[in-house]
Tab-separated table of N, CA, C and O in Angstrom:
chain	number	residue	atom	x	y	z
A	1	UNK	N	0.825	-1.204	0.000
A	1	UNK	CA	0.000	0.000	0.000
A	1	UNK	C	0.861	1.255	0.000
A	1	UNK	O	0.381	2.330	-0.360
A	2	UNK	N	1.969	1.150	0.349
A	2	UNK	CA	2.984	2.094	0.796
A	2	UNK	C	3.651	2.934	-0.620
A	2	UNK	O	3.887	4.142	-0.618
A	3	UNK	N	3.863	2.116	-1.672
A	3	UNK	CA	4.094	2.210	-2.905
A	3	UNK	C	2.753	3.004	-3.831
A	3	UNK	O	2.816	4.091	-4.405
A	4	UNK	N	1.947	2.365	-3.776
A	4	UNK	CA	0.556	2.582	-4.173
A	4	UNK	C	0.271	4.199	-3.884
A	4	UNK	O	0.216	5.035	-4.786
A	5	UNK	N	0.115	4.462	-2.607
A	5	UNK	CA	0.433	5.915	-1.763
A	5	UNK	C	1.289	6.677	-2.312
A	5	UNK	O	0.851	7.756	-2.711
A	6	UNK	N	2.636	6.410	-2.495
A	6	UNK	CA	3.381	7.471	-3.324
A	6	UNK	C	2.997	7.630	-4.701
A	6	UNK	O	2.923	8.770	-5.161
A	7	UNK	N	2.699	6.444	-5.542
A	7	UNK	CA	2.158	6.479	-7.089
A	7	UNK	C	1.105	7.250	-6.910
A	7	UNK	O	1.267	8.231	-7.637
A	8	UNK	N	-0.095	7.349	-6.211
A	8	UNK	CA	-1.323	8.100	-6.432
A	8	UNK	C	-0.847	9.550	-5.658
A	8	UNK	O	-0.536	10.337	-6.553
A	9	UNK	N	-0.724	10.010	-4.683
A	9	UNK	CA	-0.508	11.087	-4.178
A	9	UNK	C	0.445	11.727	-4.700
A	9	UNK	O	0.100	12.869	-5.002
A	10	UNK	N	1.734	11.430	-4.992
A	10	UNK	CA	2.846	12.251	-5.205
A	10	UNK	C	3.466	12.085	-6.758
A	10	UNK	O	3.954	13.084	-7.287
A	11	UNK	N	3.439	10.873	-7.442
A	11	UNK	CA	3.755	10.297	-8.822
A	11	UNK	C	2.766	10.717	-9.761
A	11	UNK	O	2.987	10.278	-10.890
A	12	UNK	N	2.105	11.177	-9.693
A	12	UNK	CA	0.798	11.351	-11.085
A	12	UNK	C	0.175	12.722	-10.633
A	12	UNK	O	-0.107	12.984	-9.464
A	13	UNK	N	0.007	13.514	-11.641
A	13	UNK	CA	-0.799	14.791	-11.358
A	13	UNK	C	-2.055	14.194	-10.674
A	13	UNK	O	-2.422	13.036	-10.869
A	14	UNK	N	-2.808	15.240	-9.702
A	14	UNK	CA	-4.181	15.364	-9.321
A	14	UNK	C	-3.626	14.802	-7.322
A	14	UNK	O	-4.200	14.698	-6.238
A	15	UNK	N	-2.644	14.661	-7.706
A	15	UNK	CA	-2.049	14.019	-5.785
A	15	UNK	C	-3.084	15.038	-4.849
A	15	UNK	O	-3.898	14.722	-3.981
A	16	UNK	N	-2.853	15.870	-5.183
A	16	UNK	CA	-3.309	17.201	-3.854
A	16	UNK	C	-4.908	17.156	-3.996
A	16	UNK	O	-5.470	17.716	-3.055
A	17	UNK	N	-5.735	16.627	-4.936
A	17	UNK	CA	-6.718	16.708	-4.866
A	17	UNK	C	-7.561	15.304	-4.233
A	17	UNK	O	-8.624	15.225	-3.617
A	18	UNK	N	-6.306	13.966	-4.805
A	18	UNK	CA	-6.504	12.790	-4.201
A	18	UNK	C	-6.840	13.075	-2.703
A	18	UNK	O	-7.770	12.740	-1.970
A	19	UNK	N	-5.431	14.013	-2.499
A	19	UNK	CA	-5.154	13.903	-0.719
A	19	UNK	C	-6.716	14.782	-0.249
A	19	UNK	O	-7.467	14.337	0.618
A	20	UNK	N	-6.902	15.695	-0.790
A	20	UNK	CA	-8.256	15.909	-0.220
A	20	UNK	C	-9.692	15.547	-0.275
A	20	UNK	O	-10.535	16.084	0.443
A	21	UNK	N	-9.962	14.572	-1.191
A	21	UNK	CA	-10.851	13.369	-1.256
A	21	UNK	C	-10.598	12.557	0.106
A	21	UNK	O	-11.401	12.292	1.001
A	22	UNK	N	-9.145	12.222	-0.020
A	22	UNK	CA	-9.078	11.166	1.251
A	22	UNK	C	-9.676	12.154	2.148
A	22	UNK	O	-10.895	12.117	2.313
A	23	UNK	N	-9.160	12.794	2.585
A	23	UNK	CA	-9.050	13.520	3.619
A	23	UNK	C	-10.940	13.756	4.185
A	23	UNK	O	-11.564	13.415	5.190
A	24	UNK	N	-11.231	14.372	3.142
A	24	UNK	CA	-12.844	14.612	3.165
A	24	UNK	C	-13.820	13.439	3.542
A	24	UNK	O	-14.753	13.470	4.345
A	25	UNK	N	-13.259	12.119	2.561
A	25	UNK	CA	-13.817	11.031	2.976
A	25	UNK	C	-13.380	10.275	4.636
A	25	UNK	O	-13.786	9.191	5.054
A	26	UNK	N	-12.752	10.928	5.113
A	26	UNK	CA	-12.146	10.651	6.848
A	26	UNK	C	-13.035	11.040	7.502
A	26	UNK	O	-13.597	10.283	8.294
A	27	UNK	N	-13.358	12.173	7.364
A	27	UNK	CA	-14.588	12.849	8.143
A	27	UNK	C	-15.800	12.204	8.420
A	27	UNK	O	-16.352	12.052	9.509
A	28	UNK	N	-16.315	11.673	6.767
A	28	UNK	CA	-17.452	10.824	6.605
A	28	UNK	C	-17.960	10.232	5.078
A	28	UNK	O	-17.778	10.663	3.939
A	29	UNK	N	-18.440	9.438	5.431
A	29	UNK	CA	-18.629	8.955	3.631
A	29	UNK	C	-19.434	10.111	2.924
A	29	UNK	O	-20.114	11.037	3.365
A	30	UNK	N	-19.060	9.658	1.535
A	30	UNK	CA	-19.905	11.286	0.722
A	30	UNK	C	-20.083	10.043	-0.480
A	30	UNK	O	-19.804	8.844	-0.471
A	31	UNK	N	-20.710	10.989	-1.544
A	31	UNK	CA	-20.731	10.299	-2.902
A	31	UNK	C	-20.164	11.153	-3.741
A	31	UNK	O	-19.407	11.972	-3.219
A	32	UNK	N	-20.382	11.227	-5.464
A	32	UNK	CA	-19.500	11.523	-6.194
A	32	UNK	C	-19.652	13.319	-6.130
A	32	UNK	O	-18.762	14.165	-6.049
A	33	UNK	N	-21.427	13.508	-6.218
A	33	UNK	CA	-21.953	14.868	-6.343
A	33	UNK	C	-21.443	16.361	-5.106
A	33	UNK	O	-21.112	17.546	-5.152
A	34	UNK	N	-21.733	15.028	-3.911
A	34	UNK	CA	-21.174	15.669	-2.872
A	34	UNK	C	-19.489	16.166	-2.800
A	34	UNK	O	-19.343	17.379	-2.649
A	35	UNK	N	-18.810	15.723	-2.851
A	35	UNK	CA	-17.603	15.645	-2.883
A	35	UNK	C	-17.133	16.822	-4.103
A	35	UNK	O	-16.191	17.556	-3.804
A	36	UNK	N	-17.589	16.943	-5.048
A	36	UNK	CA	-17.523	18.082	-5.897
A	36	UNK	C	-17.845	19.235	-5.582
A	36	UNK	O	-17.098	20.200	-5.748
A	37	UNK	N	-19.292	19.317	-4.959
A	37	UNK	CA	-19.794	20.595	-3.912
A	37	UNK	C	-18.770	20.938	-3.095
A	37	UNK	O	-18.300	22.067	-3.235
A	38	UNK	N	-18.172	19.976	-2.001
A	38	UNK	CA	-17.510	20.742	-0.988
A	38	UNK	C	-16.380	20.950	-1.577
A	38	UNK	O	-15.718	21.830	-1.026
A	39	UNK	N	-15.799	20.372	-2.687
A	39	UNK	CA	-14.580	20.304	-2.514
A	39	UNK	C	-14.364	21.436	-3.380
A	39	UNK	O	-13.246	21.952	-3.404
A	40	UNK	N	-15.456	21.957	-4.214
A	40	UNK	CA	-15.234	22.971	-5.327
A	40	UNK	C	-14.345	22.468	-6.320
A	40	UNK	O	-13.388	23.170	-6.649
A	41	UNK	N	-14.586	20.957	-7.029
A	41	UNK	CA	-14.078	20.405	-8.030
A	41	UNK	C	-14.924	19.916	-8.981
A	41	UNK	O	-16.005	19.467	-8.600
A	42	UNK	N	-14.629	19.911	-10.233
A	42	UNK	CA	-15.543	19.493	-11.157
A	42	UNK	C	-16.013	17.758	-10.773
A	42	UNK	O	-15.239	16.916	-10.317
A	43	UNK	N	-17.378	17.559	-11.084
A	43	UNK	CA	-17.664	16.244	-11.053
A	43	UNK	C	-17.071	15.173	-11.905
A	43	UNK	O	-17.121	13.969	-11.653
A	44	UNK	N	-16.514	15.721	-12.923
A	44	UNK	CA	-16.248	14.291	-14.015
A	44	UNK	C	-14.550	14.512	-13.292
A	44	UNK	O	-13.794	13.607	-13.642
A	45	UNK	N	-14.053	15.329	-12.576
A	45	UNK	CA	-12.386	15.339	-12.093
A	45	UNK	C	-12.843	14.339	-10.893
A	45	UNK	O	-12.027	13.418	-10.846
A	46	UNK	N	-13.751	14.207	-10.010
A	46	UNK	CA	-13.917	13.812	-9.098
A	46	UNK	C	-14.112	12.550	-9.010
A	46	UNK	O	-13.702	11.802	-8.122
A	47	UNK	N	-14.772	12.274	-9.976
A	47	UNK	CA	-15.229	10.560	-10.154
A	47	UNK	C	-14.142	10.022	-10.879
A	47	UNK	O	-14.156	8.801	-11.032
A	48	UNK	N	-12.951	10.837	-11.486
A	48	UNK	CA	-11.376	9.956	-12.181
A	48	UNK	C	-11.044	10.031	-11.040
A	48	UNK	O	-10.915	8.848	-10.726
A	49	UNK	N	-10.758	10.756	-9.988
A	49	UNK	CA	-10.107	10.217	-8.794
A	49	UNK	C	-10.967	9.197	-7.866
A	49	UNK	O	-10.693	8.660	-6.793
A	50	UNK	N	-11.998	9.146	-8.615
A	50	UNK	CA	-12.052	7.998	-7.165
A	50	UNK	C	-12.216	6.970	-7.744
A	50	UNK	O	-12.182	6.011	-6.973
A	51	UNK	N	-12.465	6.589	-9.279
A	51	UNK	CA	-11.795	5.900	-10.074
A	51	UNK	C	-10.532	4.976	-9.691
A	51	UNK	O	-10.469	3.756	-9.535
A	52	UNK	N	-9.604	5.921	-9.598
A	52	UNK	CA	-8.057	5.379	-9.659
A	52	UNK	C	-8.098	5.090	-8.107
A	52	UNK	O	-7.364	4.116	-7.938
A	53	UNK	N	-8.567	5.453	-7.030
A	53	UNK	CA	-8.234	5.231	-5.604
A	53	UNK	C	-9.019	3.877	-5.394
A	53	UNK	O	-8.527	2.888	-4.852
A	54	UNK	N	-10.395	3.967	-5.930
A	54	UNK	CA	-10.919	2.362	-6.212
A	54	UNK	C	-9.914	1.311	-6.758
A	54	UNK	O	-9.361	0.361	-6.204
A	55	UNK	N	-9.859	1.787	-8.016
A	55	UNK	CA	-8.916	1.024	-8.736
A	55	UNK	C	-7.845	0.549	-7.587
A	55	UNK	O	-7.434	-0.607	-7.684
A	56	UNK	N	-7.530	1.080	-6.880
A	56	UNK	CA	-6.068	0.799	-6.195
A	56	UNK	C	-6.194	0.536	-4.523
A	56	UNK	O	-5.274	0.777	-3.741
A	57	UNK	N	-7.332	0.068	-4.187
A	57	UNK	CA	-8.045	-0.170	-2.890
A	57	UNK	C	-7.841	0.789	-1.956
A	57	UNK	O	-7.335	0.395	-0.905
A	58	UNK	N	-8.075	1.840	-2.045
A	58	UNK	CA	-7.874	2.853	-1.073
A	58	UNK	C	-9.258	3.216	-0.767
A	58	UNK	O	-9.455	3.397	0.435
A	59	UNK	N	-10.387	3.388	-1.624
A	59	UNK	CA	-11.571	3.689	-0.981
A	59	UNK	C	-12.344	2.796	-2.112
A	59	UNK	O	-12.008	2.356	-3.212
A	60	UNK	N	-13.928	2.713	-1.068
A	60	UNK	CA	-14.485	1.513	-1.484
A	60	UNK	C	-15.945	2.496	-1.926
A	60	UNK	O	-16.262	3.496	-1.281
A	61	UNK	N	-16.584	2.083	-2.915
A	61	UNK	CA	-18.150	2.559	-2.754
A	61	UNK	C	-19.011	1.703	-2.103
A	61	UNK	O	-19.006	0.576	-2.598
A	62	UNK	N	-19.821	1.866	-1.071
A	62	UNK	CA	-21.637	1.124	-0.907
A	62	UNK	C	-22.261	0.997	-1.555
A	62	UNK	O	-23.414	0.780	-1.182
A	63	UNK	N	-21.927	1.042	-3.168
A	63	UNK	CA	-23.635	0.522	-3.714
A	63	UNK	C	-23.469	0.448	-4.957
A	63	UNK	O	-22.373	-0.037	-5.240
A	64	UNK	N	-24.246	0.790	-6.031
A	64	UNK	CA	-24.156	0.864	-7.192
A	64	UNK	C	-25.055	1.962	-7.489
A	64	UNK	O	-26.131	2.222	-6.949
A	65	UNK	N	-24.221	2.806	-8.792
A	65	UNK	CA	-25.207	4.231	-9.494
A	65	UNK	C	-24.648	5.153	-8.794
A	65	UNK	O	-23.644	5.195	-8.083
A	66	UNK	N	-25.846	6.255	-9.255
A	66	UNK	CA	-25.221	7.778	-8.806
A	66	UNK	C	-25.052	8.392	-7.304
A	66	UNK	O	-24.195	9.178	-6.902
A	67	UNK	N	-26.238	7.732	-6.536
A	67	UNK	CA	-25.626	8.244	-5.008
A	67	UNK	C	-25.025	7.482	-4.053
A	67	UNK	O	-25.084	7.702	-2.843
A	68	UNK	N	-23.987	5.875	-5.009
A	68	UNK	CA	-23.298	5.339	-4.217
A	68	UNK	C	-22.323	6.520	-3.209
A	68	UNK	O	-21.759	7.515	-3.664
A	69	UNK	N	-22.325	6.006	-1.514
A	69	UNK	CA	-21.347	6.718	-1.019
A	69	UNK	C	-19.736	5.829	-1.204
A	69	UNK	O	-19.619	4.743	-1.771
A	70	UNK	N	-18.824	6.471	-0.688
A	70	UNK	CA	-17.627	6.111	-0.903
A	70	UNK	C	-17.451	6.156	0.185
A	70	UNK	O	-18.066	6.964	0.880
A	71	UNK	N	-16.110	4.880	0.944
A	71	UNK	CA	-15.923	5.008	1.904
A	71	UNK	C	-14.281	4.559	1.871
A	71	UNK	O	-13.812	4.330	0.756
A	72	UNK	N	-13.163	4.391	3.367
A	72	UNK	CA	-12.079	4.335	3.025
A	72	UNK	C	-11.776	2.729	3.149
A	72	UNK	O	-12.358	1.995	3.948
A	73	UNK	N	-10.965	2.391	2.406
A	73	UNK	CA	-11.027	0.670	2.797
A	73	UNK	C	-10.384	0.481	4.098
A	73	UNK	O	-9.785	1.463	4.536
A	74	UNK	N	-10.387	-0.592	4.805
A	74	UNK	CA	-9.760	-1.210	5.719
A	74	UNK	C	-8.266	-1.046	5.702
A	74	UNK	O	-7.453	-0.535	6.472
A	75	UNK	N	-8.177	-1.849	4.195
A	75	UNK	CA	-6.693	-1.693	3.981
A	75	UNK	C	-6.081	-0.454	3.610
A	75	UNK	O	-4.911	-0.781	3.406
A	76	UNK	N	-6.196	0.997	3.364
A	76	UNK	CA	-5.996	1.887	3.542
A	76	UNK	C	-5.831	2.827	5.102
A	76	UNK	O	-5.108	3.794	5.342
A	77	UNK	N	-6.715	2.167	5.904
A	77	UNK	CA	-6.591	2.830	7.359
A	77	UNK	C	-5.887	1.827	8.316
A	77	UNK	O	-5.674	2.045	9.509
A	78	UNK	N	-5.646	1.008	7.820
A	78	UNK	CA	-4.556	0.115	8.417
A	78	UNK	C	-2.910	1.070	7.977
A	78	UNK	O	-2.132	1.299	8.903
A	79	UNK	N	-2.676	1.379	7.028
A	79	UNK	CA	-1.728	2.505	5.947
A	79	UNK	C	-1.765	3.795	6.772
A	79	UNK	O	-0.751	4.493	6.794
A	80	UNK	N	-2.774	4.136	7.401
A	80	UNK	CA	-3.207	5.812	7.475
A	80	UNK	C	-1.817	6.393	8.099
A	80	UNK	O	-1.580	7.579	7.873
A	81	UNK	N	-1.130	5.841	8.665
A	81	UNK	CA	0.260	6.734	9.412
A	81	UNK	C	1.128	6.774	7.720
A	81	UNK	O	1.517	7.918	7.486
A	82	UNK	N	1.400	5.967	6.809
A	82	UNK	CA	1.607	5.886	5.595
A	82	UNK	C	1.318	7.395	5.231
A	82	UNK	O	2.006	8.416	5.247
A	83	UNK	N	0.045	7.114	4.905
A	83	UNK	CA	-0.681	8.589	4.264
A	83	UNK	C	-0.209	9.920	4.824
A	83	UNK	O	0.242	10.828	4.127
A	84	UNK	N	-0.370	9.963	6.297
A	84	UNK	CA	0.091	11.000	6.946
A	84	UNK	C	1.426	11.628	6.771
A	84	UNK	O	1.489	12.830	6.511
A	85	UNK	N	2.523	10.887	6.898
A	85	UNK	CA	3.631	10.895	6.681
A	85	UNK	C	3.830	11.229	5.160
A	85	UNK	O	4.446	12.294	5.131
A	86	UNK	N	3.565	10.762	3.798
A	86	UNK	CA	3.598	11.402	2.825
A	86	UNK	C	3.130	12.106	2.570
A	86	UNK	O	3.602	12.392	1.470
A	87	UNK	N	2.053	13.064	2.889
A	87	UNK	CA	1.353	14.246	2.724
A	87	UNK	C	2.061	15.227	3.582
A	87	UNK	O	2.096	16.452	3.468
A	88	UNK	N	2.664	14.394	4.538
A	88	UNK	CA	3.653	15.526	5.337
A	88	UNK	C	4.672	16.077	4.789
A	88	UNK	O	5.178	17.175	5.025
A	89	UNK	N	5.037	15.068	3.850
A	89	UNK	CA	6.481	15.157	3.257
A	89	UNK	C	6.054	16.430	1.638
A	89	UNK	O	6.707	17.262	1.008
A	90	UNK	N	4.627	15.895	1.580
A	90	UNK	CA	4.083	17.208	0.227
A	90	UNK	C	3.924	18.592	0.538
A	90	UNK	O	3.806	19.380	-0.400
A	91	UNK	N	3.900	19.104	1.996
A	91	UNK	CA	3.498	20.700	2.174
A	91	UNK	C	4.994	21.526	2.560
A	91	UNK	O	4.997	22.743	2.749
């Protein structure tokens, strides 16, 4: 996961926006619409990142369709000192 974490956050454009998806989704699960509202990001940018963080088991959706929420996987918050520590290392 540790690898995975640097490829998505710091290796590929959109890291800083990843990190605040995660971040947002810590608080509490959201879905795709929501997450665009708060985050003041376009919806079709929002759903490629959670795309690729799916893709890469970091967050999971509940459901199927448009107001699936998203949530963080297990195996990502098992990581979370991971996360912390490289986002530390980004500001």
């Amino acid at each position: 996961m540790e690898k995975v974490l640097w490829y998505l956050l710091v290796g590929m454009r959109g890291g800083a926006n990843r990190v605040r998806i995660i971040r947002t989704l810590s608080e509490r699960p959201h879905n795709a619409n929501q997450l665009s509202t708060e985050l003041d990001v376009d919806y079709n940018t929002i759903r490629h990142h959670l795309d690729m963080l799916v893709e890469h088991g970091v967050v999971e959706p509940g459901g199927d369709g448009y107001g699936a929420l998203y949530f963080l996987t297990d195996q990502f918050e098992h990581h979370r000192d991971t996360f912390e520590r490289i986002t530390d290392q980004m500001e």
